[in-house]
C-alpha positions as a printed NumPy array, in Angstrom:
array([[ 61.69 , 108.388,  76.263],
       [ 63.537, 111.624,  76.178],
       [ 65.562, 112.032,  79.325],
       [ 67.306, 114.753,  77.427],
       [ 68.754, 116.855,  80.245],
       [ 70.243, 113.915,  82.048],
       [ 73.617, 112.388,  81.192],
       [ 71.826, 111.429,  78.033],
       [ 74.711, 109.741,  76.27 ],
       [ 74.354, 106.694,  78.496],
       [ 70.567, 106.691,  78.199],
       [ 70.606, 106.61 ,  74.413],
       [ 68.176, 103.711,  74.121],
       [ 65.627, 105.654,  76.17 ],
       [ 65.021, 108.18 ,  73.412],
       [ 61.741, 109.345,  71.925],
       [ 61.292, 107.914,  68.46 ],
       [ 62.932, 104.566,  69.186],
       [ 61.588, 101.674,  67.183],
       [ 61.415,  99.284,  70.123],
       [ 58.196,  98.687,  72.018],
       [ 54.838,  97.   ,  71.819],
       [ 52.843,  98.228,  68.834],
       [ 49.072,  98.635,  68.92 ],
       [ 46.991,  97.99 ,  65.81 ],
       [ 44.63 , 100.908,  65.213],
       [ 43.61 , 103.427,  62.593],
       [ 46.068, 105.898,  64.152],
       [ 49.391, 104.147,  64.755],
       [ 50.602, 104.349,  68.351],
       [ 53.234, 102.624,  70.404],
       [ 53.745, 101.785,  74.059],
       [ 57.187, 100.871,  75.353],
       [ 58.732,  99.974,  78.69 ],
       [ 62.361, 100.628,  79.618],
       [ 64.506,  99.426,  82.496],
       [ 68.081, 100.187,  83.459],
       [ 70.778,  99.963,  86.1  ],
       [ 73.667, 102.385,  86.624],
       [ 76.603, 102.354,  89.028],
       [ 76.063, 106.085,  89.65 ],
       [ 73.128, 108.3  ,  88.624],
       [ 74.426, 111.653,  87.335],
       [ 72.278, 114.691,  86.59 ],
       [ 74.007, 117.573,  84.82 ],
       [ 77.392, 116.624,  86.176],
       [ 76.511, 115.756,  89.776],
       [ 75.637, 112.462,  91.434],
       [ 72.001, 112.105,  92.512],
       [ 72.755, 108.936,  94.501],
       [ 75.728, 110.03 ,  96.637],
       [ 77.956, 108.02 ,  94.277],
       [ 75.8  , 104.935,  94.737],
       [ 74.021, 102.706,  92.223],
       [ 70.489, 103.201,  90.888],
       [ 67.729, 101.094,  89.382],
       [ 65.665, 103.017,  86.838],
       [ 62.787, 102.518,  84.474],
       [ 59.771, 104.019,  82.797],
       [ 56.78 , 103.69 ,  80.483],
       [ 56.296, 105.716,  77.3  ],
       [ 53.444, 106.256,  74.88 ],
       [ 54.134, 107.653,  71.408],
       [ 51.576, 108.545,  68.734],
       [ 52.198, 108.691,  64.986],
       [ 51.438, 112.424,  65.113],
       [ 54.658, 112.977,  67.074],
       [ 52.966, 113.411,  70.448],
       [ 54.47 , 111.437,  73.318],
       [ 54.027, 111.177,  77.066],
       [ 55.589, 109.06 ,  79.759],
       [ 56.952, 108.608,  83.229],
       [ 60.345, 107.595,  84.601],
       [ 61.498, 106.473,  88.073],
       [ 64.871, 106.219,  89.83 ],
       [ 66.133, 105.913,  93.375],
       [ 68.132, 108.899,  94.688],
       [ 70.161, 109.772,  97.791],
       [ 70.432, 113.441,  98.791],
       [ 71.568, 112.742, 102.353],
       [ 68.062, 113.26 , 103.759],
       [ 64.773, 111.335, 103.662],
       [ 64.365, 111.692,  99.878],
       [ 64.569, 108.214,  98.354],
       [ 63.242, 108.416,  94.79 ],
       [ 62.563, 110.623,  91.787],
       [ 59.447, 110.35 ,  89.628],
       [ 59.421, 112.237,  86.313],
       [ 56.333, 113.036,  84.226],
       [ 56.62 , 114.496,  80.746],
       [ 54.914, 115.107,  77.425],
       [ 55.875, 116.715,  74.139],
       [ 56.103, 116.532,  70.372],
       [ 59.005, 115.275,  68.274],
       [ 59.685, 114.402,  64.655],
       [ 62.563, 113.649,  62.291],
       [ 62.433, 114.635,  58.623],
       [ 63.815, 112.855,  55.572],
       [ 66.671, 115.371,  55.299],
       [ 67.996, 114.327,  58.717],
       [ 66.737, 117.284,  60.739],
       [ 64.633, 116.664,  63.824],
       [ 63.083, 118.481,  66.744],
       [ 61.747, 117.742,  70.216],
       [ 59.757, 120.151,  72.437],
       [ 57.905, 119.46 ,  75.66 ],
       [ 57.49 , 119.794,  79.405],
       [ 59.208, 117.689,  82.089],
       [ 58.212, 117.633,  85.774],
       [ 60.732, 116.293,  88.311],
       [ 58.887, 115.025,  91.402],
       [ 60.421, 113.864,  94.703],
       [ 57.312, 112.675,  96.577],
       [ 59.019, 111.93 ,  99.907],
       [ 61.069, 115.16 ,  99.986],
       [ 59.241, 117.304, 102.535],
       [ 60.074, 120.449, 104.484],
       [ 59.253, 121.048, 108.165],
       [ 55.636, 121.904, 107.295],
       [ 55.121, 118.704, 105.304],
       [ 55.064, 120.474, 101.94 ],
       [ 56.885, 119.237,  98.841],
       [ 60.358, 120.735,  98.91 ],
       [ 62.289, 119.57 ,  95.853],
       [ 59.936, 119.408,  92.842],
       [ 60.445, 121.529,  89.739],
       [ 59.331, 121.619,  86.117],
       [ 60.978, 122.656,  82.864],
       [ 59.977, 123.389,  79.313],
       [ 62.564, 122.136,  76.833],
       [ 63.454, 122.175,  73.181],
       [ 66.015, 120.331,  71.085],
       [ 67.055, 120.301,  67.44 ],
       [ 69.096, 117.531,  65.845],
       [ 70.707, 116.596,  62.564],
       [ 71.699, 113.101,  61.449],
       [ 74.357, 113.176,  58.737],
       [ 74.303, 109.398,  58.394],
       [ 77.75 , 109.126,  59.956],
       [ 77.366, 111.497,  62.919],
       [ 74.373, 112.649,  64.937],
       [ 74.468, 116.274,  66.129],
       [ 72.061, 117.829,  68.627],
       [ 71.602, 120.818,  70.891],
       [ 68.923, 122.293,  73.085],
       [ 67.886, 124.065,  76.251],
       [ 65.645, 123.646,  79.285],
       [ 64.055, 126.511,  81.214],
       [ 62.64 , 126.149,  84.736],
       [ 59.035, 127.415,  84.812],
       [ 57.877, 126.17 ,  88.227],
       [ 59.561, 125.027,  91.428],
       [ 58.984, 124.26 ,  95.089],
       [ 60.418, 126.577,  97.733],
       [ 63.533, 124.487,  98.45 ],
       [ 64.17 , 123.1  ,  94.988],
       [ 67.805, 123.045,  93.875],
       [ 66.703, 124.805,  90.679],
       [ 64.54 , 127.915,  90.701],
       [ 62.275, 129.605,  88.21 ],
       [ 64.157, 131.164,  85.289],
       [ 67.214, 128.933,  85.751],
       [ 68.373, 127.611,  82.38 ],
       [ 70.316, 124.621,  81.108],
       [ 71.647, 124.443,  77.552],
       [ 73.752, 121.799,  75.876],
       [ 75.202, 120.429,  72.65 ],
       [ 76.522, 117.029,  71.728],
       [ 77.302, 114.446,  69.107],
       [ 76.983, 110.69 ,  68.676],
       [ 79.204, 108.629,  66.374],
       [ 78.142, 105.039,  65.595],
       [ 80.801, 102.611,  64.377],
       [ 81.34 ,  98.885,  63.773],
       [ 77.542,  98.363,  63.635],
       [ 77.091,  97.829,  67.398],
       [ 79.165, 100.603,  68.999],
       [ 78.608, 104.322,  69.469],
       [ 80.73 , 107.065,  71.005],
       [ 79.363, 110.356,  72.226],
       [ 80.258, 113.641,  73.816],
       [ 78.07 , 116.259,  75.489],
       [ 78.817, 119.664,  77.016],
       [ 76.144, 121.374,  79.102],
       [ 75.938, 124.714,  80.888],
       [ 73.71 , 125.511,  83.871],
       [ 72.899, 129.199,  84.253],
       [ 71.25 , 130.322,  87.493],
       [ 68.942, 133.329,  87.625],
       [ 70.079, 134.003,  91.208],
       [ 73.145, 136.249,  91.039],
       [ 74.585, 134.555,  94.15 ],
       [ 74.639, 131.13 ,  92.492],
       [ 77.688, 130.108,  90.481],
       [ 77.072, 128.979,  86.902],
       [ 78.962, 125.89 ,  85.805],
       [ 79.736, 123.694,  82.791],
       [ 79.826, 119.906,  82.75 ],
       [ 81.158, 117.413,  80.21 ],
       [ 80.081, 113.835,  79.517],
       [ 81.755, 111.238,  77.302],
       [ 80.336, 107.799,  76.577],
       [ 81.085, 104.547,  74.798],
       [ 78.077, 102.256,  74.31 ],
       [ 77.565,  98.797,  72.853],
       [ 74.283,  97.457,  71.522],
       [ 74.013,  93.85 ,  72.703],
       [ 70.773,  93.051,  70.887],
       [ 68.319,  91.154,  73.077],
       [ 70.598,  91.792,  76.053],
       [ 70.081,  95.55 ,  75.857],
       [ 72.777,  98.226,  75.749],
       [ 75.877,  98.589,  77.915],
       [ 77.823, 101.818,  78.377],
       [ 80.951, 103.256,  79.963],
       [ 80.717, 106.942,  80.886],
       [ 82.911, 109.77 ,  82.147],
       [ 81.682, 112.949,  83.883],
       [ 83.518, 116.171,  84.652],
       [ 82.386, 119.496,  86.163],
       [ 84.464, 122.678,  85.946],
       [ 84.533, 123.262,  89.702],
       [ 87.688, 123.031,  91.796],
       [ 86.194, 120.566,  94.302],
       [ 84.936, 118.138,  91.665],
       [ 86.945, 115.223,  90.29 ],
       [ 86.49 , 113.19 ,  87.146],
       [ 83.763, 110.595,  87.676],
       [ 83.193, 107.293,  85.899],
       [ 80.176, 104.996,  85.823],
       [ 78.763, 102.061,  83.903],
       [ 75.193, 101.479,  82.82 ],
       [ 72.829,  98.963,  81.269],
       [ 69.416,  99.619,  79.72 ],
       [ 66.825,  97.812,  77.664],
       [ 63.586,  98.823,  75.973],
       [ 60.667,  96.453,  75.407]])
């Protein structure tokens, strides 16, 4: 699964193209996988989605040999109102070539089914188109991309034409460890909204059948934001 715009360094095992999963035998190779995870704090582009509380997360992904994939992902949230969970739906195409270059393009819809305004209408949902390019040198993985909001509900935190772009790197070492760094920039179309940059650093350990554990740091370049830290665990079947 490609939760690419989230604090993706700590969700590294939930990436499109992973080799884990349950394989189906057919004339056109396809794969279904299930992922679960737990985090001490769920961050999205530098800000906590759980009011600094913990979250249980998971999803189901389908990937075809052609590069097409689709899936869904679920997490609890806490916005200080009646909204209790997030349900994401997405689809796209991705591939990685023999020379180390790769790409990923698709659409991601963020749904908050119990977030309602006074009229009972959905009030937080939005959708983005996204694209990412990557290059694996063998020693370091480099990547960068952007997401562009194409639809939103009236009270969504993000509005149409808002953009998020990012770049990062992952460095595996000692067979089971990886370190990563990501910098992302949110640019609002509304001139009254203040653009901001966030930074994420991560150290992860692959524990084999026990999944992956990570330690993560988050920082946003706003005067009222402090450095945040959280731990996570995830596993793909």
